[in-house]
CSV table of C-alpha atoms and ligand atoms in Angstrom, one decimal:
chain,number,residue,atom,x,y,z
A,1,MET,CA,38.0,-4.4,-14.3
A,2,ALA,CA,35.5,-6.9,-14.9
A,3,ASN,CA,31.7,-6.5,-14.8
A,4,LYS,CA,30.2,-7.8,-11.8
A,5,VAL,CA,26.9,-10.0,-11.2
A,6,ILE,CA,24.8,-10.7,-8.8
A,7,LEU,CA,24.0,-13.9,-7.5
A,8,ALA,CA,20.9,-15.5,-5.5
A,9,TYR,CA,22.8,-17.6,-3.7
A,10,SER,CA,21.9,-20.6,-1.7
A,11,GLY,CA,24.2,-22.9,-1.0
A,12,GLY,CA,22.9,-26.0,-3.1
A,13,LEU,CA,24.3,-27.5,-5.6
A,14,ASP,CA,23.1,-25.4,-8.6
A,15,THR,CA,24.6,-22.4,-7.2
A,16,SER,CA,28.3,-23.2,-6.5
A,17,VAL,CA,28.1,-25.0,-10.2
A,18,SER,CA,26.8,-21.7,-11.4
A,19,ILE,CA,29.7,-19.2,-9.7
A,20,LYS,CA,32.7,-20.8,-11.8
A,21,TRP,CA,30.5,-21.4,-14.3
A,22,ILE,CA,29.0,-17.8,-15.1
A,23,LYS,CA,33.2,-16.7,-14.7
A,24,GLU,CA,33.8,-18.9,-17.5
A,25,ASN,CA,31.1,-18.0,-19.4
A,26,TYR,CA,30.4,-14.9,-19.2
A,27,ASN,CA,33.6,-13.4,-17.9
A,28,MET,CA,32.1,-11.5,-15.0
A,29,ASP,CA,33.2,-10.7,-11.5
A,30,VAL,CA,30.0,-12.8,-9.2
A,31,ILE,CA,28.8,-11.4,-5.9
A,32,ALA,CA,27.2,-14.1,-3.6
A,33,VAL,CA,24.0,-13.0,-2.0
A,34,LEU,CA,22.5,-15.1,0.4
A,35,ILE,CA,19.1,-14.0,2.0
A,36,ASP,CA,17.4,-15.3,5.3
A,37,CYS,CA,13.9,-15.7,4.9
A,38,GLY,CA,13.9,-18.0,7.5
A,39,GLN,CA,15.0,-21.3,6.0
A,40,PRO,CA,16.7,-23.9,8.2
A,41,ASP,CA,20.1,-24.2,6.5
A,42,ASP,CA,23.4,-23.5,8.0
A,43,LEU,CA,24.0,-19.8,5.9
A,44,ASN,CA,27.2,-18.8,7.7
A,45,GLU,CA,28.7,-22.0,6.2
A,46,ALA,CA,27.4,-21.4,2.6
A,47,TYR,CA,28.9,-17.3,3.0
A,48,GLU,CA,32.1,-19.3,3.4
A,49,ARG,CA,31.7,-21.8,0.8
A,50,ALA,CA,30.9,-19.5,-1.1
A,51,ASN,CA,34.1,-17.3,-1.1
A,52,GLN,CA,36.1,-20.3,-1.8
A,53,ASN,CA,34.1,-21.0,-4.6
A,54,GLY,CA,35.3,-17.9,-6.2
A,55,ALA,CA,32.9,-15.2,-5.7
A,56,GLN,CA,34.8,-12.4,-5.2
A,57,LYS,CA,32.2,-11.0,-2.4
A,58,ALA,CA,29.5,-12.3,-0.7
A,59,TYR,CA,26.9,-10.8,1.5
A,60,ILE,CA,24.1,-12.6,4.6
A,61,ILE,CA,21.2,-10.5,4.4
A,62,ASP,CA,18.5,-11.1,6.7
A,63,ALA,CA,15.2,-10.8,5.1
A,64,LYS,CA,12.6,-12.4,8.3
A,65,LYS,CA,11.4,-9.3,8.9
A,66,GLU,CA,10.7,-8.0,6.4
A,67,PHE,CA,9.2,-11.0,5.0
A,68,ALA,CA,6.9,-11.7,8.1
A,69,ASP,CA,5.6,-8.5,8.3
A,70,ASP,CA,5.7,-7.5,4.0
A,71,TYR,CA,4.7,-10.9,2.3
A,72,ILE,CA,3.1,-12.9,5.1
A,73,SER,CA,0.8,-10.1,6.4
A,74,PRO,CA,-1.2,-9.4,3.9
A,75,SER,CA,-1.2,-13.0,2.8
A,76,ILE,CA,-2.9,-13.6,6.2
A,77,LYS,CA,-5.0,-11.2,5.7
A,78,ALA,CA,-6.0,-11.9,2.4
A,79,ASN,CA,-6.0,-15.7,3.0
A,80,LEU,CA,-4.3,-16.8,0.5
A,81,LYS,CA,-3.6,-19.9,-1.0
A,82,TYR,CA,-3.3,-20.7,-5.1
A,83,GLU,CA,-6.1,-23.5,-5.9
A,84,LYS,CA,-7.6,-24.1,-2.8
A,85,ASN,CA,-4.2,-25.3,-0.8
A,86,TYR,CA,-0.9,-24.0,-1.2
A,87,VAL,CA,-0.2,-20.7,0.9
A,88,LEU,CA,2.5,-19.8,-1.5
A,89,ALA,CA,5.2,-20.1,0.5
A,90,THR,CA,7.7,-20.4,-2.2
A,91,ALA,CA,6.1,-17.4,-4.8
A,92,LEU,CA,6.1,-14.7,-1.4
A,93,ALA,CA,10.2,-15.6,-1.4
A,94,ARG,CA,9.9,-14.6,-4.7
A,95,PRO,CA,9.9,-11.0,-4.9
A,96,LEU,CA,11.8,-9.9,-1.9
A,97,ILE,CA,14.7,-12.0,-3.1
A,98,ALA,CA,14.9,-9.8,-6.1
A,99,LYS,CA,14.3,-7.1,-4.7
A,100,LYS,CA,16.8,-7.5,-2.1
A,101,LEU,CA,19.5,-8.7,-5.1
A,102,VAL,CA,18.6,-5.7,-7.2
A,103,GLU,CA,19.1,-3.1,-3.4
A,104,VAL,CA,23.0,-5.0,-4.0
A,105,ALA,CA,23.2,-4.4,-7.5
A,106,GLN,CA,22.9,-1.3,-7.6
A,107,LYS,CA,25.1,-0.8,-4.1
A,108,GLU,CA,28.1,-2.8,-6.3
A,109,LYS,CA,26.8,-1.3,-9.7
A,110,ALA,CA,26.9,-4.7,-11.7
A,111,GLU,CA,25.7,-4.6,-14.3
A,112,ALA,CA,23.3,-8.4,-14.2
A,113,ILE,CA,21.6,-10.1,-11.7
A,114,ALA,CA,22.1,-14.3,-11.8
A,115,HIS,CA,19.4,-16.6,-10.1
A,116,GLY,CA,20.0,-20.4,-10.3
A,117,CYS,CA,16.1,-21.4,-11.3
A,118,THR,CA,15.4,-23.8,-14.3
A,119,ALA,CA,13.3,-22.9,-17.7
A,120,LYS,CA,9.8,-25.7,-16.4
A,121,GLY,CA,9.5,-23.8,-12.8
A,122,ASN,CA,7.8,-20.9,-12.0
A,123,ASP,CA,11.0,-19.2,-9.8
A,124,GLN,CA,11.9,-17.9,-13.0
A,125,VAL,CA,9.4,-15.9,-14.0
A,126,ARG,CA,9.0,-14.4,-10.6
A,127,PHE,CA,12.5,-13.2,-10.6
A,128,ASP,CA,12.7,-11.9,-13.9
A,129,VAL,CA,9.1,-10.2,-14.4
A,130,ALA,CA,10.1,-8.8,-10.6
A,131,ILE,CA,13.9,-7.7,-11.5
A,132,ARG,CA,13.3,-6.6,-15.0
A,133,SER,CA,10.6,-4.1,-13.9
A,134,LEU,CA,12.2,-2.6,-9.9
A,135,ASN,CA,15.9,-1.9,-12.8
A,136,PRO,CA,15.2,-2.8,-16.3
A,137,GLY,CA,19.2,-1.8,-16.4
A,138,LEU,CA,19.7,-5.3,-15.3
A,139,LYS,CA,20.6,-8.2,-18.1
A,140,ILE,CA,19.5,-11.5,-16.0
A,141,ILE,CA,21.9,-14.2,-16.3
A,142,ALA,CA,19.8,-17.8,-15.8
A,143,PRO,CA,22.5,-20.0,-16.0
A,144,LEU,CA,20.4,-23.3,-16.0
A,145,ARG,CA,18.2,-21.8,-18.9
A,146,GLU,CA,21.4,-22.4,-20.7
A,147,TRP,CA,23.4,-25.2,-19.6
A,148,LYS,CA,22.7,-28.6,-20.5
A,149,LEU,CA,24.6,-30.5,-17.2
A,150,THR,CA,22.8,-33.7,-15.8
A,151,ARG,CA,22.9,-33.6,-11.8
A,152,GLU,CA,25.6,-36.2,-12.4
A,153,GLU,CA,27.5,-33.7,-14.8
A,154,GLU,CA,26.8,-30.7,-12.8
A,155,ILE,CA,28.9,-33.0,-9.4
A,156,GLU,CA,31.6,-33.9,-11.7
A,157,TYR,CA,32.5,-30.2,-12.8
A,158,ALA,CA,32.4,-29.3,-9.2
A,159,HIS,CA,34.6,-31.7,-8.4
A,160,LYS,CA,37.2,-30.9,-11.8
A,161,HIS,CA,37.3,-27.4,-10.8
A,162,GLY,CA,37.8,-28.2,-6.8
A,163,ILE,CA,34.1,-26.6,-6.1
A,164,LYS,CA,33.0,-27.6,-2.9
A,165,ILE,CA,29.4,-28.8,-2.7
A,166,THR,CA,27.7,-30.3,0.7
A,167,VAL,CA,26.2,-33.2,-1.5
A,168,THR,CA,27.0,-36.7,-0.1
A,169,LYS,CA,23.7,-38.6,-0.1
A,170,LYS,CA,21.8,-38.0,-3.4
A,171,SER,CA,18.7,-36.5,-2.2
A,172,PRO,CA,15.8,-37.5,-4.5
A,173,TYR,CA,13.7,-34.0,-3.9
A,174,SER,CA,14.4,-30.7,-4.9
A,175,ILE,CA,13.5,-29.2,-1.1
A,176,ASP,CA,12.1,-25.0,-1.4
A,177,GLU,CA,12.4,-23.2,3.0
A,178,ASN,CA,11.6,-20.9,4.0
A,179,LEU,CA,9.4,-19.6,7.8
A,180,TRP,CA,6.2,-20.1,5.8
A,181,GLY,CA,6.4,-23.7,4.4
A,182,ARG,CA,8.7,-26.3,3.0
A,183,SER,CA,7.9,-27.0,-0.8
A,184,ILE,CA,9.2,-30.5,-2.3
A,185,GLU,CA,9.3,-31.5,-5.5
A,186,CYS,CA,10.3,-34.5,-7.8
A,187,GLY,CA,11.5,-38.3,-7.1
A,188,ILE,CA,8.8,-40.3,-6.7
A,189,LEU,CA,6.4,-37.7,-6.3
A,190,GLU,CA,6.5,-37.2,-9.8
A,191,ASP,CA,4.1,-40.2,-10.3
A,192,VAL,CA,1.1,-38.2,-9.5
A,193,TRP,CA,-0.5,-41.9,-7.9
A,194,GLN,CA,1.8,-42.3,-5.7
A,195,GLU,CA,2.0,-41.8,-1.9
A,196,PRO,CA,4.3,-39.8,-0.7
A,197,PRO,CA,6.8,-41.7,1.6
A,198,GLU,CA,6.7,-40.7,5.3
A,199,ASP,CA,10.8,-39.5,4.3
A,200,VAL,CA,9.5,-36.4,2.2
A,201,TYR,CA,8.2,-34.4,5.4
A,202,GLY,CA,10.4,-32.6,7.1
A,203,TRP,CA,9.2,-30.3,9.1
A,204,THR,CA,5.4,-32.4,9.9
A,205,LYS,CA,7.4,-35.8,11.2
A,206,ILE,CA,4.8,-37.5,13.5
A,207,THR,CA,5.9,-37.5,16.6
A,208,LYS,CA,2.7,-37.5,19.1
A,209,LYS,CA,0.5,-40.1,19.5
A,210,PRO,CA,-2.6,-40.4,17.4
A,211,SER,CA,-4.9,-39.5,21.0
A,212,ALA,CA,-2.7,-36.8,22.1
A,213,SER,CA,-3.9,-33.5,21.4
A,214,GLU,CA,-3.9,-30.0,22.6
A,215,TYR,CA,-5.3,-26.3,22.9
A,216,ILE,CA,-3.6,-23.0,21.5
A,217,GLU,CA,-5.2,-19.6,21.2
A,218,ILE,CA,-4.3,-17.0,18.5
A,219,GLY,CA,-4.5,-13.5,19.0
A,220,PHE,CA,-4.8,-11.5,16.2
A,221,GLU,CA,-5.0,-7.1,15.8
A,222,ASN,CA,-6.0,-6.1,12.4
A,223,GLY,CA,-6.0,-9.1,11.1
A,224,VAL,CA,-2.9,-10.3,12.3
A,225,PRO,CA,-1.6,-12.7,14.3
A,226,VAL,CA,-0.3,-11.0,17.7
A,227,SER,CA,0.3,-13.2,20.5
A,228,LEU,CA,0.2,-17.3,21.1
A,229,ASN,CA,-0.9,-18.9,23.7
A,230,SER,CA,-1.7,-14.6,25.4
A,231,LYS,CA,2.0,-14.2,25.1
A,232,LEU,CA,3.1,-11.2,22.7
A,233,GLU,CA,5.0,-11.9,19.8
A,234,LYS,CA,6.3,-11.0,16.9
A,235,LEU,CA,5.2,-12.3,13.2
A,236,GLN,CA,8.5,-14.0,13.0
A,237,ASN,CA,8.6,-15.3,16.3
A,238,LEU,CA,5.2,-16.3,16.2
A,239,VAL,CA,5.1,-18.7,12.8
A,240,LYS,CA,8.0,-20.1,14.0
A,241,ILE,CA,6.8,-21.4,17.6
A,242,LEU,CA,3.7,-22.1,15.7
A,243,ASN,CA,5.2,-24.7,13.1
A,244,THR,CA,7.2,-26.4,16.1
A,245,LEU,CA,4.0,-26.6,18.2
A,246,ALA,CA,2.0,-27.8,15.2
A,247,GLY,CA,4.1,-30.3,13.5
A,248,PRO,CA,5.3,-32.8,15.2
A,249,TYR,CA,0.8,-34.2,15.0
A,250,GLY,CA,1.3,-33.6,11.4
A,251,ILE,CA,-1.1,-31.2,10.4
A,252,GLY,CA,-0.5,-28.7,7.6
A,253,ARG,CA,0.8,-31.2,4.5
A,254,SER,CA,-0.9,-30.9,1.9
A,255,ASP,CA,-0.2,-33.2,-1.9
A,256,MET,CA,-1.5,-31.2,-4.8
A,257,VAL,CA,-1.0,-31.2,-8.9
A,258,GLU,CA,-1.3,-27.5,-9.4
A,259,ASN,CA,-1.0,-25.6,-12.5
A,260,ARG,CA,1.9,-23.9,-13.3
A,261,LEU,CA,2.5,-20.5,-15.4
A,262,ILE,CA,4.0,-21.7,-17.9
A,263,GLY,CA,1.1,-24.1,-18.5
A,264,ILE,CA,2.3,-27.7,-17.5
A,265,LYS,CA,1.2,-29.5,-14.3
A,266,SER,CA,3.0,-30.8,-11.9
A,267,ARG,CA,3.1,-32.4,-8.1
A,268,GLU,CA,3.9,-30.3,-5.1
A,269,ILE,CA,3.8,-32.1,-1.6
A,270,TYR,CA,4.2,-29.2,0.8
A,271,GLU,CA,4.2,-28.6,4.6
A,272,ALA,CA,3.4,-25.4,6.5
A,273,PRO,CA,1.1,-25.8,10.0
A,274,ALA,CA,1.8,-22.3,11.0
A,275,ALA,CA,0.0,-21.2,7.6
A,276,VAL,CA,-2.6,-23.1,7.6
A,277,VAL,CA,-3.6,-22.7,10.8
A,278,ILE,CA,-3.3,-18.8,10.2
A,279,ILE,CA,-4.9,-18.8,8.2
A,280,GLU,CA,-7.8,-21.0,9.4
A,281,ALA,CA,-8.5,-18.9,12.7
A,282,HIS,CA,-7.9,-15.8,10.8
A,283,ARG,CA,-10.7,-16.6,7.7
A,284,GLN,CA,-13.0,-18.7,11.5
A,285,LEU,CA,-12.5,-14.4,13.3
A,286,GLU,CA,-13.7,-12.6,9.8
A,287,SER,CA,-16.3,-15.2,10.0
A,288,LEU,CA,-17.2,-13.9,12.9
A,289,VAL,CA,-16.7,-9.8,12.7
A,290,LEU,CA,-17.2,-9.0,9.1
A,291,ASP,CA,-20.4,-8.3,6.8
A,292,ARG,CA,-21.4,-10.6,5.0
A,293,GLU,CA,-21.4,-9.0,1.7
A,294,LEU,CA,-18.0,-7.5,2.5
A,295,LEU,CA,-16.9,-10.5,3.5
A,296,HIS,CA,-18.3,-13.0,0.3
A,297,TYR,CA,-16.7,-10.4,-2.0
A,298,LYS,CA,-13.8,-10.2,-0.2
A,299,TYR,CA,-13.5,-14.1,-1.1
A,300,LEU,CA,-13.2,-13.1,-5.4
A,301,LEU,CA,-10.3,-10.6,-4.3
A,302,GLU,CA,-8.4,-13.4,-2.1
A,303,GLU,CA,-8.7,-15.9,-5.3
A,304,LYS,CA,-7.5,-12.8,-7.5
A,305,MET,CA,-4.3,-11.4,-5.2
A,306,ALA,CA,-3.4,-15.5,-4.6
A,307,GLU,CA,-3.4,-16.1,-8.5
A,308,MET,CA,-0.6,-12.5,-8.5
A,309,VAL,CA,1.5,-13.8,-6.5
A,310,TYR,CA,2.0,-17.2,-7.8
A,311,TYR,CA,2.2,-15.8,-11.0
A,312,GLY,CA,5.2,-13.3,-10.1
A,313,LEU,CA,2.9,-10.0,-10.9
A,314,TRP,CA,3.7,-8.5,-7.2
A,315,PHE,CA,5.1,-5.0,-8.3
A,316,THR,CA,2.2,-4.3,-10.1
A,317,PRO,CA,-0.4,-1.6,-9.8
A,318,LEU,CA,-3.1,-4.5,-9.5
A,319,MET,CA,-1.3,-6.0,-6.5
A,320,ASP,CA,-1.3,-2.3,-4.5
A,321,CYS,CA,-5.0,-1.9,-5.1
A,322,LEU,CA,-5.5,-5.4,-4.2
A,323,LYS,CA,-3.3,-4.9,-0.9
A,324,GLY,CA,-5.2,-1.4,-0.4
A,325,PHE,CA,-8.3,-3.0,-0.6
A,326,ILE,CA,-7.7,-5.9,2.1
A,327,GLU,CA,-5.9,-4.2,4.5
A,328,LYS,CA,-8.8,-1.4,4.6
A,329,SER,CA,-10.9,-4.9,5.4
A,330,GLN,CA,-8.7,-6.0,8.7
A,331,GLU,CA,-9.7,-2.8,10.7
A,332,ASN,CA,-12.0,-5.3,13.2
A,333,VAL,CA,-10.4,-8.2,12.5
A,334,SER,CA,-9.1,-8.1,16.0
A,335,GLY,CA,-9.9,-11.1,19.1
A,336,THR,CA,-8.6,-14.5,19.9
A,337,VAL,CA,-9.3,-17.6,18.1
A,338,LYS,CA,-9.2,-21.5,20.2
A,339,VAL,CA,-7.9,-23.8,18.1
A,340,LYS,CA,-7.9,-28.0,19.2
A,341,LEU,CA,-4.0,-29.4,17.6
A,342,SER,CA,-4.1,-33.2,17.1
A,343,TYR,CA,-3.1,-36.1,15.2
A,344,LYS,CA,-2.7,-34.6,11.5
A,345,ASN,CA,-5.7,-31.9,11.4
A,346,PHE,CA,-6.7,-29.4,14.0
A,347,ALA,CA,-9.7,-27.5,14.2
A,348,VAL,CA,-11.5,-24.0,15.2
A,349,CYS,CA,-13.0,-24.7,18.4
A,350,GLY,CA,-13.9,-21.2,19.5
A,351,ARG,CA,-13.6,-17.8,18.5
A,352,LYS,CA,-14.4,-14.0,20.6
A,353,SER,CA,-13.7,-10.3,19.5
A,354,GLU,CA,-15.3,-7.0,20.5
A,355,TYR,CA,-16.4,-6.5,16.9
A,356,SER,CA,-18.3,-9.6,17.3
A,357,LEU,CA,-21.2,-9.1,15.4
A,358,TYR,CA,-22.8,-12.4,16.9
A,359,ASP,CA,-25.7,-11.5,18.2
A,360,LEU,CA,-26.7,-14.1,20.9
A,361,ASN,CA,-30.3,-12.5,20.9
A,362,LEU,CA,-30.8,-13.1,17.8
A,363,ALA,CA,-29.6,-16.3,16.9
A,364,THR,CA,-30.8,-18.1,19.9
A,365,TYR,CA,-33.8,-20.9,19.5
A,366,ASP,CA,-33.8,-20.8,23.3
A,367,SER,CA,-35.5,-18.1,26.0
A,368,GLY,CA,-34.2,-14.4,25.5
A,369,ASP,CA,-34.9,-14.4,21.5
A,370,ILE,CA,-36.1,-10.9,20.5
A,371,PHE,CA,-36.1,-12.2,17.0
A,372,ASP,CA,-39.5,-11.5,15.4
A,373,PRO,CA,-40.7,-13.7,12.8
A,374,LYS,CA,-43.2,-11.5,11.4
A,375,HIS,CA,-40.5,-9.4,10.2
A,376,SER,CA,-39.7,-12.5,8.5
A,377,GLU,CA,-43.0,-13.2,6.4
A,378,SER,CA,-42.7,-9.7,5.1
A,379,PHE,CA,-39.4,-9.7,4.4
A,380,ILE,CA,-39.8,-12.9,2.5
A,381,LYS,CA,-42.8,-12.3,1.3
A,382,VAL,CA,-40.6,-9.1,-1.0
A,383,TRP,CA,-37.2,-11.4,-1.4
A,384,GLY,CA,-39.3,-13.9,-3.1
A,385,TYR,CA,-41.8,-11.3,-5.8
A,386,PRO,CA,-39.6,-12.1,-8.7
A,387,TYR,CA,-40.4,-16.4,-8.8
A,388,GLU,CA,-43.6,-15.8,-8.1
A,389,LEU,CA,-44.8,-13.4,-11.0
A,390,MET,CA,-42.5,-15.8,-12.8
A,391,GLY,CA,-44.0,-18.9,-11.7
A,392,LYS,CA,-47.2,-17.5,-12.0
A,393,LYS,CA,-46.5,-16.6,-15.7
A,394,GLY,CA,-44.9,-20.4,-16.4
A,395,ARG,CA,-42.0,-19.3,-16.2
A,396,ILE,CA,-40.2,-21.0,-13.9
A,397,LYS,CA,-39.0,-24.6,-14.4
A,398,GLY,CA,-38.4,-27.0,-11.7
B,1,LIG,N1,5.5,-25.1,-6.8
B,1,LIG,C1,5.9,-24.2,-6.5
B,1,LIG,C2,5.7,-23.1,-6.4
B,1,LIG,O1,5.9,-22.6,-7.9
B,1,LIG,C3,6.7,-24.5,-5.5
B,1,LIG,C4,8.1,-24.7,-6.2
B,1,LIG,C5,9.8,-24.8,-5.7
B,1,LIG,N2,9.6,-26.0,-4.9
B,1,LIG,C6,10.5,-26.8,-4.9
B,1,LIG,N3,10.3,-28.0,-4.5
B,1,LIG,N4,11.4,-26.4,-5.2
B,1,LIG,O2,5.4,-21.8,-5.8
């Protein structure tokens, strides 16, 4: 009996060709695993194709709930964005996919895991590092790092071997999608001076009129969105609904040049309507309920955590500690945030919480003010002593 390899199968050209290529080059039986993280592809069709293309067996694993609860949820609590913009949709799904592949490998007593990542991207790092830490005994095969085929040659290889593929009209873009967002690169986008053509957008095709707008309310409990317009929703559904509400306004697009882990810069377009609205709403709720010291310190850890997700360091002791801190910080992050959606834009325009630290009697400039101005004078006196002293000694250069 041949050894088995578990292939992270998407149904696309690369992984379809990989089935045959692995059998030819490694003489192993291929078990194709489709992991559903909320991408809109037709997974049943891809499943059929895996079998037709020579996989010994195929699995579809529904990981949507786990993705929402264990990956998206902590990243909302931590307001995660890499280099200030990217909500990490692709990056967050990688450790989960790796975990599922390792589980299937154990069940199937496979000796290797294969994935379709190229040698230039971040995903190979995320997969390899996660797989090696979860099960150091598994071999990793990355056909696209080994073969020298161009896309045309891949298609030719597929035709020659009777591999069923769905490449009808050649999309110039490389696209990765899941519940949390859509990432688009390649083609004309590689010219960083070129404005992205409208056809790159899938989730944020604008169908609303420029004058259109609407208000929505997101309810949070312990840092996690639990309701939309007062209706309780599971996180995975709430995200899905919000994507369809905000997407048609063109909300959630971002165009960035980012620093990849392997040292090169790349241009990527992102669409994440629900993610950007939720993170901003969450951030504003935190501004209402968290004290200044916790809020400011948390910013530092958020940056670190985003970087670690991007770098593929999910299953690590530091990540566990960061998650622990973030979790604790969310004890009072419950309340409702009102957001106005409008043409290519959105804004938080109201917030309320039973844990609000906003005290109108202290903040107001109108009647009812209880703030004693003498306290300010004394506070500032003490606060400024060191610098007054330095000023007296001529040590402060203006
Ligand atoms: N640059 C993003 C990341 O490293 C997305 C990568 C996948 N993008 C794609 N268009 N296939 O997480």
